XYZ file of C-alpha atoms in Angstrom:
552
model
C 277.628 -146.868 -124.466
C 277.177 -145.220 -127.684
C 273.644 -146.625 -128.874
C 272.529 -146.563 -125.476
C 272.757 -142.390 -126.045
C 272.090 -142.640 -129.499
C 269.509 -139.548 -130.599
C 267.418 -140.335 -132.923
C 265.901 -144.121 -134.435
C 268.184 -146.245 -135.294
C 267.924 -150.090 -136.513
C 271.320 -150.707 -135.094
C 270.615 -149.075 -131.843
C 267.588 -151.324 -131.641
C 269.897 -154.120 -132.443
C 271.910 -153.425 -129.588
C 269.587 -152.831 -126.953
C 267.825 -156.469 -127.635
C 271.510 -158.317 -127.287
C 271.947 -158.348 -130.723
C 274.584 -157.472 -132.796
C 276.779 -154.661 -132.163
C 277.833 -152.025 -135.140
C 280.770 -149.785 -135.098
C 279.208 -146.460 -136.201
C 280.791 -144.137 -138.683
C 280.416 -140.832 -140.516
C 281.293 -139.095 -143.393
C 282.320 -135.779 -144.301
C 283.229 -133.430 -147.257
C 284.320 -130.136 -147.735
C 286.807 -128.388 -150.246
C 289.889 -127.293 -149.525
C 292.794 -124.578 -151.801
C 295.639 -126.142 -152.633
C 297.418 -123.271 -154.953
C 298.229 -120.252 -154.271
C 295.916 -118.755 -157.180
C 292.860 -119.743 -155.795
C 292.225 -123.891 -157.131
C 290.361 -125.631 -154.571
C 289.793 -129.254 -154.689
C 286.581 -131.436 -153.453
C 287.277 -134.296 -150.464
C 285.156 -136.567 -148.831
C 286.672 -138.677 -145.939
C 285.219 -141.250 -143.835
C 285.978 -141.446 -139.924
C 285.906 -143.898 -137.199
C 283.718 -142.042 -134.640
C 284.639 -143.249 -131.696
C 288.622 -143.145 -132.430
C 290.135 -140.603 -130.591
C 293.173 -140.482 -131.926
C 295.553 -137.837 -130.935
C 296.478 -137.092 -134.620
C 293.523 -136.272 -137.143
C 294.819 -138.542 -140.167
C 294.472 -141.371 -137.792
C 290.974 -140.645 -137.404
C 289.891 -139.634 -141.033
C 290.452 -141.687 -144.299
C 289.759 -139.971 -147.562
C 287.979 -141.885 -149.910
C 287.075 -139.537 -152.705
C 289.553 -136.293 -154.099
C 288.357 -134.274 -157.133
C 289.393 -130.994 -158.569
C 286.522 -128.150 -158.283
C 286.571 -127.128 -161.651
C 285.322 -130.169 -162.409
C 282.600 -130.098 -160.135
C 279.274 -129.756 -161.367
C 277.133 -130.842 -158.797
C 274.620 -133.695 -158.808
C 275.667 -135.003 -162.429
C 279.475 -134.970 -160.841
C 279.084 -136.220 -157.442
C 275.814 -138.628 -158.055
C 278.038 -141.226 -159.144
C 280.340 -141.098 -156.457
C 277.725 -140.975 -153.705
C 275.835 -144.245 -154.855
C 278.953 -145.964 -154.399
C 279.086 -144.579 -151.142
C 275.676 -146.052 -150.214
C 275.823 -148.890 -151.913
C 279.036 -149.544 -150.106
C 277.993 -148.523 -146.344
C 274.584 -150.758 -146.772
C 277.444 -153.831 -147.842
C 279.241 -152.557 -144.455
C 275.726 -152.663 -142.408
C 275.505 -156.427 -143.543
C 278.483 -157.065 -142.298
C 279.695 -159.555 -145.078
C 282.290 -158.539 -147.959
C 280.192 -158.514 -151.322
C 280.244 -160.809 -154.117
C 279.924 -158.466 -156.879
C 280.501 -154.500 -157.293
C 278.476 -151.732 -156.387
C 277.174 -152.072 -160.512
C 276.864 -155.913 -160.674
C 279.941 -155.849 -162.112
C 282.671 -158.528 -161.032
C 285.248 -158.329 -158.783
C 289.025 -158.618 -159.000
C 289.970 -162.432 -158.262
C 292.147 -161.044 -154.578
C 288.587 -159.534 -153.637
C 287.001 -162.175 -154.970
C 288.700 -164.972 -152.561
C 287.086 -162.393 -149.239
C 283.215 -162.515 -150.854
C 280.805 -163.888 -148.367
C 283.409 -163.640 -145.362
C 282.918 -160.903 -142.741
C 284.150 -157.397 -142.579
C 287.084 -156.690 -139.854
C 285.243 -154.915 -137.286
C 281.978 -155.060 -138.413
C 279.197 -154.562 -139.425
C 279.177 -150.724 -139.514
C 276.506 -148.320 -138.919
C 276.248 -144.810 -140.376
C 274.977 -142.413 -137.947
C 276.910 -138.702 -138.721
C 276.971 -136.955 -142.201
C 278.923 -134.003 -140.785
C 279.865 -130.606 -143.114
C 279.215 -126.979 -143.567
C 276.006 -125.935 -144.933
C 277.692 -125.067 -148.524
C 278.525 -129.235 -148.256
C 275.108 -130.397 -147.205
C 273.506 -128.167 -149.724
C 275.863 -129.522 -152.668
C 274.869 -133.261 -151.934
C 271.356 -133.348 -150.786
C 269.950 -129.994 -152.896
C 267.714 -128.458 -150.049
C 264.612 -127.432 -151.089
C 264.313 -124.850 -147.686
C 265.839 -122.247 -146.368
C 265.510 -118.664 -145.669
C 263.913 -117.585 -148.565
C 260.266 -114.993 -148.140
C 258.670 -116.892 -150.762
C 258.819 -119.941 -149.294
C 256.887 -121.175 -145.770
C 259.461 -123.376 -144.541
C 263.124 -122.378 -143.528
C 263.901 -125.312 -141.894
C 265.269 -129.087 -143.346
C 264.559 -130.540 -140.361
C 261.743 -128.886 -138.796
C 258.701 -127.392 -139.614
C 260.044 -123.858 -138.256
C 258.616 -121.495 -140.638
C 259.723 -117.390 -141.127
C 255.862 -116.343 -141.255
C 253.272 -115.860 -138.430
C 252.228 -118.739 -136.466
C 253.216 -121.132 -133.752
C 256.638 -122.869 -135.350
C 257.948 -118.963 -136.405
C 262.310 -120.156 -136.362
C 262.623 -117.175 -133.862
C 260.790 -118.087 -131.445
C 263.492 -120.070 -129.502
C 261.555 -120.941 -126.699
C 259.182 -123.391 -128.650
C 261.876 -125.129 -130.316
C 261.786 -128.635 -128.623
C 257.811 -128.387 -129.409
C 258.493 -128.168 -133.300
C 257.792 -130.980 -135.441
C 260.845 -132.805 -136.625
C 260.354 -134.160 -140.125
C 260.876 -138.043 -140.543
C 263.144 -139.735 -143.018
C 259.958 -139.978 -145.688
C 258.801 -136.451 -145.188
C 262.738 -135.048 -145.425
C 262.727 -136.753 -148.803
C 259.071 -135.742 -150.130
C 259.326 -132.241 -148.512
C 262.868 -130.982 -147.784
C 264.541 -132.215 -150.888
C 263.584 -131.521 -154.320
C 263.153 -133.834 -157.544
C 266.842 -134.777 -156.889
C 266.679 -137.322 -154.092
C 270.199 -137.875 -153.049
C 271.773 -141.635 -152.224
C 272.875 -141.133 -149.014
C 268.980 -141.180 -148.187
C 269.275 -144.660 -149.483
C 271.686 -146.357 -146.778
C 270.502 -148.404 -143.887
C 269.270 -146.485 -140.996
C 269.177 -142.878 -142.408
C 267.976 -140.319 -140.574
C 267.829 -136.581 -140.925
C 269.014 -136.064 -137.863
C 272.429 -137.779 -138.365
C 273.260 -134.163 -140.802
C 275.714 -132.241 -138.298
C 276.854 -128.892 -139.122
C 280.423 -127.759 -138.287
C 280.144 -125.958 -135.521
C 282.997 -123.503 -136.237
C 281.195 -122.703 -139.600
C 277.850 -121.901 -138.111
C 279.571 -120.121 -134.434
C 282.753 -119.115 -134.777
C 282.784 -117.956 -138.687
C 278.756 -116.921 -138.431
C 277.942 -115.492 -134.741
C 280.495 -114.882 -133.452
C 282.076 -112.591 -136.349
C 278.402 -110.518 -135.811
C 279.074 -110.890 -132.104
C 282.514 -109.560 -132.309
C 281.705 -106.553 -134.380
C 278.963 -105.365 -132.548
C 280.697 -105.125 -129.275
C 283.839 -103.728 -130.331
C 281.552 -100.995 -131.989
C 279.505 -100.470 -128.735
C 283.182 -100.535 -126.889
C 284.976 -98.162 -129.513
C 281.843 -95.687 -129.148
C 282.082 -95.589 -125.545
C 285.919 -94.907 -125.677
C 287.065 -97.829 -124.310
C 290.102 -98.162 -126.528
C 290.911 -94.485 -126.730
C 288.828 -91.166 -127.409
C 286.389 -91.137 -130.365
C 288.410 -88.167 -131.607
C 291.554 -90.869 -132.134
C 291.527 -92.179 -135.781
C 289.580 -95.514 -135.883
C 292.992 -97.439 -136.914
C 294.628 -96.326 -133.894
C 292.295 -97.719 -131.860
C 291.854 -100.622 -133.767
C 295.605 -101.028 -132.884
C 295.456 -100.628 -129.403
C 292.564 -103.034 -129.381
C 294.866 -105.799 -131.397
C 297.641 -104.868 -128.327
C 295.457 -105.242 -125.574
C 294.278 -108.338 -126.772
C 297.811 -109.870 -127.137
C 299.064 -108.913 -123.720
C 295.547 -110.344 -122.228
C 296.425 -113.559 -124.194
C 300.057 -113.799 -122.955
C 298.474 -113.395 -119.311
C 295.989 -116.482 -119.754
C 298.802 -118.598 -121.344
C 296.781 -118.307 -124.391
C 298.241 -119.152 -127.813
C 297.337 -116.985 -130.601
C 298.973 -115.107 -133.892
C 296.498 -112.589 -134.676
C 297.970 -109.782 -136.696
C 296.989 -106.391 -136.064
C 292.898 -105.682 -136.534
C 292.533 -103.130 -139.690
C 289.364 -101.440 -140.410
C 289.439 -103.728 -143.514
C 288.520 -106.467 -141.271
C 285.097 -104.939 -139.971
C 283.187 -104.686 -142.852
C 279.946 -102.505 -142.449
C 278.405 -102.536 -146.378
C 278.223 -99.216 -147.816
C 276.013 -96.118 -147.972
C 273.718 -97.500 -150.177
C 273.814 -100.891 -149.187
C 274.314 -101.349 -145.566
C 274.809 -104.190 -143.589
C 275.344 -105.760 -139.921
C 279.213 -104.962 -139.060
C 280.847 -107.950 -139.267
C 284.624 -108.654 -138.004
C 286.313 -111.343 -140.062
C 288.835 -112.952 -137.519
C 290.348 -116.413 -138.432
C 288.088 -119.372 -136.836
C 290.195 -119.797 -133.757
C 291.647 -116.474 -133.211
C 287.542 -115.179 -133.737
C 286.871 -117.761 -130.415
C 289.539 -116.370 -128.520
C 288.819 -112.642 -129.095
C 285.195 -112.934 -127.856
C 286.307 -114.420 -124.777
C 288.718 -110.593 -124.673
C 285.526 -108.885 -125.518
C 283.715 -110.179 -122.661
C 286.085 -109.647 -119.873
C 286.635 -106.048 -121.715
C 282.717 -105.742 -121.445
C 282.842 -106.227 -117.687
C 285.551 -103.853 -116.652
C 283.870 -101.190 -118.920
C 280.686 -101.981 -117.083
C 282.407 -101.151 -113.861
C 282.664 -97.285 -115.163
C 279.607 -97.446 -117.272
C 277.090 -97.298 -114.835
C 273.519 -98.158 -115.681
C 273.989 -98.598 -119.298
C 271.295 -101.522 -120.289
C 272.685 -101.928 -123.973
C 276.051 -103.068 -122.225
C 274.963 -105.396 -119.740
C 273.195 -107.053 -122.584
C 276.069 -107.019 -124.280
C 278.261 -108.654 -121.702
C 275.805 -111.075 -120.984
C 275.844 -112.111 -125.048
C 279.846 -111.885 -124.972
C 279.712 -113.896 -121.792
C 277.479 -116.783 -122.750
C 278.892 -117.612 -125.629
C 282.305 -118.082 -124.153
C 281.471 -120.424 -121.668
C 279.494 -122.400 -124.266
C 283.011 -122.668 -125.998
C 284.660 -123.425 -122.910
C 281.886 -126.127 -121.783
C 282.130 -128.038 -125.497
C 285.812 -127.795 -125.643
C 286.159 -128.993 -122.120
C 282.860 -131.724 -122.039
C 283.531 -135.310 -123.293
C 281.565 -137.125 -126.264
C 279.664 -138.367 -124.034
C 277.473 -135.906 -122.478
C 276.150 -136.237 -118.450
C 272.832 -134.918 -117.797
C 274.167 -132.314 -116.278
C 276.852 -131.760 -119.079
C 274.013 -131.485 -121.515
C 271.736 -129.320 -120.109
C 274.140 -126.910 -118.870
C 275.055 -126.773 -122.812
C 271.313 -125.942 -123.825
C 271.254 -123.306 -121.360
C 273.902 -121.561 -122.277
C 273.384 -122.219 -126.052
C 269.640 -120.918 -125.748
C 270.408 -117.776 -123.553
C 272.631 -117.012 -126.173
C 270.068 -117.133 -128.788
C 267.570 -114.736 -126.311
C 270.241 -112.259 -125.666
C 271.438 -112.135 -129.493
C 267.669 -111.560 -130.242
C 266.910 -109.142 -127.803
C 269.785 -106.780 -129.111
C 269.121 -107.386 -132.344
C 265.303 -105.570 -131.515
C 266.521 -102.520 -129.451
C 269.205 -101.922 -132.713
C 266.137 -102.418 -135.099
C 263.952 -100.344 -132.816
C 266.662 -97.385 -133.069
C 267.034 -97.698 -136.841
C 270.680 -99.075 -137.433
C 272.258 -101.951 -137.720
C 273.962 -103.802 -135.021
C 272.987 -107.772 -135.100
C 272.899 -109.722 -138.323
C 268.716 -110.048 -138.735
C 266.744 -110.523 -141.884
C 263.789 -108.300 -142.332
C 261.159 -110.719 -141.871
C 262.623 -111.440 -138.188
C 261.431 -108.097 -137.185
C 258.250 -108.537 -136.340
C 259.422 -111.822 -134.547
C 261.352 -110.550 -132.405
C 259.782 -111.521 -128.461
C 256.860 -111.089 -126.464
C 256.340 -107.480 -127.708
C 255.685 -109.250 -131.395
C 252.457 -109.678 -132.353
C 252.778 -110.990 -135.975
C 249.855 -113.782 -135.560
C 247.412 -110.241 -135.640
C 248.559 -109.492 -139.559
C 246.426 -112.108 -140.822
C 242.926 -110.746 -139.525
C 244.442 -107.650 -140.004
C 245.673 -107.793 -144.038
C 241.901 -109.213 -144.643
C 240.604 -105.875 -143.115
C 243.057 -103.684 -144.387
C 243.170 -104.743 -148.319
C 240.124 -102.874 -149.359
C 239.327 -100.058 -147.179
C 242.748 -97.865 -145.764
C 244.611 -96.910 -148.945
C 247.843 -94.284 -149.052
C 250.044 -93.628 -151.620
C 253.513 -95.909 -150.527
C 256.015 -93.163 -151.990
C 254.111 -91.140 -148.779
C 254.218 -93.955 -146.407
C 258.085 -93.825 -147.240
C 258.724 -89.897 -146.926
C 257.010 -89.409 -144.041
C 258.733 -92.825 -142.240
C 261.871 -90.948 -143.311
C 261.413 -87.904 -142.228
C 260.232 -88.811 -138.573
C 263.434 -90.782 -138.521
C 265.976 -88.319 -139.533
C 264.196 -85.211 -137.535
C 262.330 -87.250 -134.491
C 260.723 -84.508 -133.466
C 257.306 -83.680 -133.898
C 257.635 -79.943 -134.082
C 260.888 -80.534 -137.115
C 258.212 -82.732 -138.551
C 255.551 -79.747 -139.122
C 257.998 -77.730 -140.509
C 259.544 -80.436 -142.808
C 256.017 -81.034 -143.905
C 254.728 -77.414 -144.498
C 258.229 -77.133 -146.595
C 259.337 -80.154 -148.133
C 256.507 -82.913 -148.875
C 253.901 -80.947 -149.387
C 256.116 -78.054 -151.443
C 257.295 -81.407 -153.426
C 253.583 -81.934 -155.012
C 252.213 -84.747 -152.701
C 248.378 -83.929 -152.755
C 247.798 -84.929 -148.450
C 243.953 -84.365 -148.465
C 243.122 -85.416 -144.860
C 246.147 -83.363 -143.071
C 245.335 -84.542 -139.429
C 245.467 -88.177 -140.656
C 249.085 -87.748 -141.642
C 250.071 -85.770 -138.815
C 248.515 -88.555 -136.584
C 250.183 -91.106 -138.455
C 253.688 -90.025 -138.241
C 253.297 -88.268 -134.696
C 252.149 -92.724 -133.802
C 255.239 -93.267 -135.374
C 257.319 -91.088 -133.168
C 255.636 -92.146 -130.061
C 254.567 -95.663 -130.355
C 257.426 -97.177 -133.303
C 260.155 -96.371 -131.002
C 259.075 -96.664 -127.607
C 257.403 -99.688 -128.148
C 259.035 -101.965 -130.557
C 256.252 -102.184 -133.196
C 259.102 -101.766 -135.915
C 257.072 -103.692 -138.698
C 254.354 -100.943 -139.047
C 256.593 -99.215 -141.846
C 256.843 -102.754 -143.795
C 253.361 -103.260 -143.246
C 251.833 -100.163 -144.561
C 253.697 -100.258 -147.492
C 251.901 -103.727 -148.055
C 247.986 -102.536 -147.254
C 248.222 -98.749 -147.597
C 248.028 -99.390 -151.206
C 248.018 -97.172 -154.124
C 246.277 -93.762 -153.842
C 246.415 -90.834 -151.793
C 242.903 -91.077 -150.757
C 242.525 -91.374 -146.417
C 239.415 -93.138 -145.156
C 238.780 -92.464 -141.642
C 240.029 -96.134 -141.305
C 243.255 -94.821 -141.415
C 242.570 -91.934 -139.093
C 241.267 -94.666 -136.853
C 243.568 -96.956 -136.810
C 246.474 -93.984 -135.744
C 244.307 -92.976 -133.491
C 244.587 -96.553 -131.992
C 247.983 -96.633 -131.847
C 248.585 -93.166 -130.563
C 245.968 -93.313 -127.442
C 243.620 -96.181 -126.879
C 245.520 -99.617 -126.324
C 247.689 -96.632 -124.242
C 244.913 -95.299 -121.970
C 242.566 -98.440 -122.727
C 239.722 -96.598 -122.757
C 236.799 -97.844 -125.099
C 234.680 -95.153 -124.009
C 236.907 -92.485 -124.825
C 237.929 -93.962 -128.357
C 233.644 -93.518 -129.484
C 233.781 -90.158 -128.342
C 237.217 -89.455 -130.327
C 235.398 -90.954 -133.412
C 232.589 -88.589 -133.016
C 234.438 -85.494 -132.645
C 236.557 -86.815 -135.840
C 233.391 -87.403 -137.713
C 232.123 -83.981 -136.635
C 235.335 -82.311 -137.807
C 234.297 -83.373 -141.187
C 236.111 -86.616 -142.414
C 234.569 -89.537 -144.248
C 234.439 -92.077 -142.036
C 232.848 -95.487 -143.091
C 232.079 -97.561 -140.005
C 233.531 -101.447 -140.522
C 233.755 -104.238 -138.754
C 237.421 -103.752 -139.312
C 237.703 -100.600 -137.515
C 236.405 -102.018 -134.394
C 238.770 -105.429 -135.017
C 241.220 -103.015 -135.112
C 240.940 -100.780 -132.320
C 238.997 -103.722 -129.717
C 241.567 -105.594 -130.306
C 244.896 -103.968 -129.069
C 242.680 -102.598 -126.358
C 241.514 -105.735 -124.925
C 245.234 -106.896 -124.140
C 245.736 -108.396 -127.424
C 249.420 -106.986 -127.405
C 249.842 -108.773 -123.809
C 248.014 -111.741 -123.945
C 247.567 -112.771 -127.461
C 244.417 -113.502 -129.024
C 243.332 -116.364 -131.659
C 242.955 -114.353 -134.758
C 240.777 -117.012 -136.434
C 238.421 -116.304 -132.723
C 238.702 -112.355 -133.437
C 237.348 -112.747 -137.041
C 234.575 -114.998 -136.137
């Protein structure tokens, strides 16, 4: 049963499909674990029987390998280790006890006597390498991840954080990203240290599982968690915003026991402090995050979300909270579906978990853009997701458009900035006049095309926020580069944003640049200010357009 629903390649899935031999296949793990009360945590890697279900854990895990962490110093520590490991699960893929040790060296005379005979319940196939990502990291030295200098993000993928078709958010595409193979994990997802457990029979990258309460219950969920008790505090669900936030925080934790006790549900979750949701500082903010225990962090979601539904029953049309519920909501069954499913997954079974796992993902992102929309934090998202974020992203148009921009539309960034945050902390376009008769251009900043600021920041009001186009800020700080000199590129291209992929009007955008040019500015007529302008106004922001086609 198990090779016949075996994943990924496997010579021992082949093997058993052709009336071969059969393997018993195994896994390993590692993680590190405290063992004093002052902190010392010690290194273990165990193997496991995969398909023993045995109702106690140490009948189902055997540790093989204990070390103290201060000893630890990463490859030079655990490289020894490991190439016992391998050379010791290829001896188990054959089958046959060995005749010498994993160095040549020679064995005692007891194991001497079992060389050459075969291995009880073999031969034995490796097919999980299971740990958290601080684990995986520490024996294979990733070369990827989320880093903006780097293209990839991905170890097993070619999902990439920039603009193209394999950008990591868009969720929808996943099953049609390249996987990497075992050869091009080695040569491109690991560095110069190659690790040994690339070295056993069979390896694939696909056998690395991540622990699923690290990455959901102890990643998501705490983001999750936070940003609907937040949205449920603010809407005085567990008393009035005038109560002090500990109060409520209290009732919360009370609430939350009693619904527990209702369900049957086990659970020893001390009271929730505010030192619990942590929200950065003032000068460093960050995504709130609630740091519940593992389990008790499972269990409160599922509160959340039934607390999310009888608010909505008051709320009335309040968008942000459906979404919310239907986050809260998802993610609860998904628990529920791969706590209640068996290892071996129906059709059914399997899809029902992708659906619920990728609707997830959609909701999550789609929160995440109306909170970066607004300007705050709400959902855990790196800057470079932003303009990533769904159809209204249009971050395959920055290449054409950084080529046009690099020469010709050039603003002082310390302006870019001022004005961004003024039109944030006034939104209002008449505040804005009187903020900029009084306080940028009182504070010395030489503005010699007025309009073309006003236009800027009044395309900011209008189009940043009601449209989602929240890179534009990120983006002229990039190409607006050094100088406080305005071409009538940059009058153009507000002017583009404010009106004409709006009204879609290409005759009415020539006679705006005439008038313009009449008033006096310096406009220089480029290629790039038609790419510009054409291009939103042909349905590029609907449809998409091959930028490589635009240039051309």
């Amino acid at each position: 049963m198990h090779w016949k629903q075996h994943r990924y390649p496997h010579p021992a899935a082949d093997a058993a499909s052709s009336g071969g031999k059969l393997y018993t296949p195994i896994g390993v793990s590692g993680d590190d674990a405290q063992y004093t009360l002052g902190g010392a945590k010690i290194i273990v890697m165990l193997l496991s029987f995969c398909l023993h279900e045995a109702q106690a854990l140490e009948l189902s895990r055997f540790p093989w390998f204990v070390l103290r962490g201060e000893y630890n110093l990463g490859p030079p520590t655990l490289d020894g280790p490991l190439r016992v490991l391998a050379w010791s699960l290829n001896v188990a893929y054959g089958g046959v006890f060995p005749a010498v040790g994993p160095c040549g060296d020679a064995l005692s005379e007891a194991r001497r006597k079992q060389a050459n005979k075969p291995l009880a319940g073999g031969p034995y196939a490796l097919v999980e390498i299971r740990g958290d990502w601080k684990w995986h990291y520490e024996i294979f030295r990733f070369q990827r991840n989320y880093n903006p200098k780097l293209v990839h993000t991905c170890h097993f993928c070619d999902a990439t954080h920039r603009a193209g078709r394999h950008q990591f958010s868009k969720f929808e595409a996943f099953r049609d990203t390249p996987r990497l193979s075992p050869s091009q994990f080695i040569t491109k997802a690991l560095g110069s240290y190659v690790a040994p457990l690339t070295w056993v029979t069979g390896f694939n990258p696909e056998a690395i599982h991540y622990c699923a309460m690290h990455v959901v219950n102890l990643g998501l969920a705490q983001w999750i968690n936070a940003a609907t008790l937040l949205a449920l505090l603010d809407r005085g669900f567990f008393g009035a915003k005038t109560v002090a936030l500990a109060a409520r925080l209290q009732v919360c934790t009370l609430r939350f026991r009693r619904w527990c006790s209702l369900h049957g549900i086990m659970q020893s979750q001390p009271f929730i402090t505010v030192g619990m949701l942590h929200m950065g500082s003032a000068a460093a903010p960050t995504a709130p995050e609630l740091t519940l225990k593992a389990y008790h962090g499972r269990v409160f979601l599922a509160f959340l979300s039934c607390c999310c539904e009888v608010a909505l029953q008051s709320a009335g049309d309040d968008s942000e909270l459906q979404l919310i519920a239907a986050l809260t909501s998802n993610l609860a069954h998904w628990h529920l579906a791969v706590e209640s499913y068996p290892r071996y997954l129906l059709p059914d079974q399997a899809t029902r978990l992708w659906s619920l796992a990728n609707r997830t993902c959609l909701l999550y992102r789609s929160l995440a853009a109306r909170a970066i929309r607004a300007g705050i934090y709400f959902l855990e998202l790196r800057n470079c997701c932003w303009r990533q974020l769904g159809t209204w992203s249009t971050s395959d148009f920055w290449v054409p458009l950084l080529w046009v921009l690099d020469s010709t539309f050039q603003v002082l960034a310390g302006q870019v900035l001022l004005v961004y945050a003024t039109a944030l902390l006034l939104g209002s376009w008449n505040n804005f006049l009187g903020a900029y008769a009084s306080k940028l251009k009182g504070a010395g900043f030489d503005f010699q095309v007025l309009a073309g600021h006003m236009l800027l920041v009044y395309a900011l009001q209008r189009c940043y926020w009601a449209r989602g186009i929240v890179f534009w800020v990120p983006l002229l700080r990039r190409v607006l580069d050094s100088t406080s000199k305005v071409l009538a590129g940059r009058v153009l291209l507000v002017y583009m944003l404010q009106h004409c992929y709006v009204l879609g009007s290409w005759n009415r955008l020539l006679g705006a640049y005439a008038s313009l040019k009449g008033a006096g500015f310096e406009f220089q007529v480029l290629a790039g200010h038609v790419l510009l302008v054409y291009t939103p106004q042909c349905g590029y922001w609907a449809h998409g357009v091959d930028s490589g086609k635009l240039l051309q």
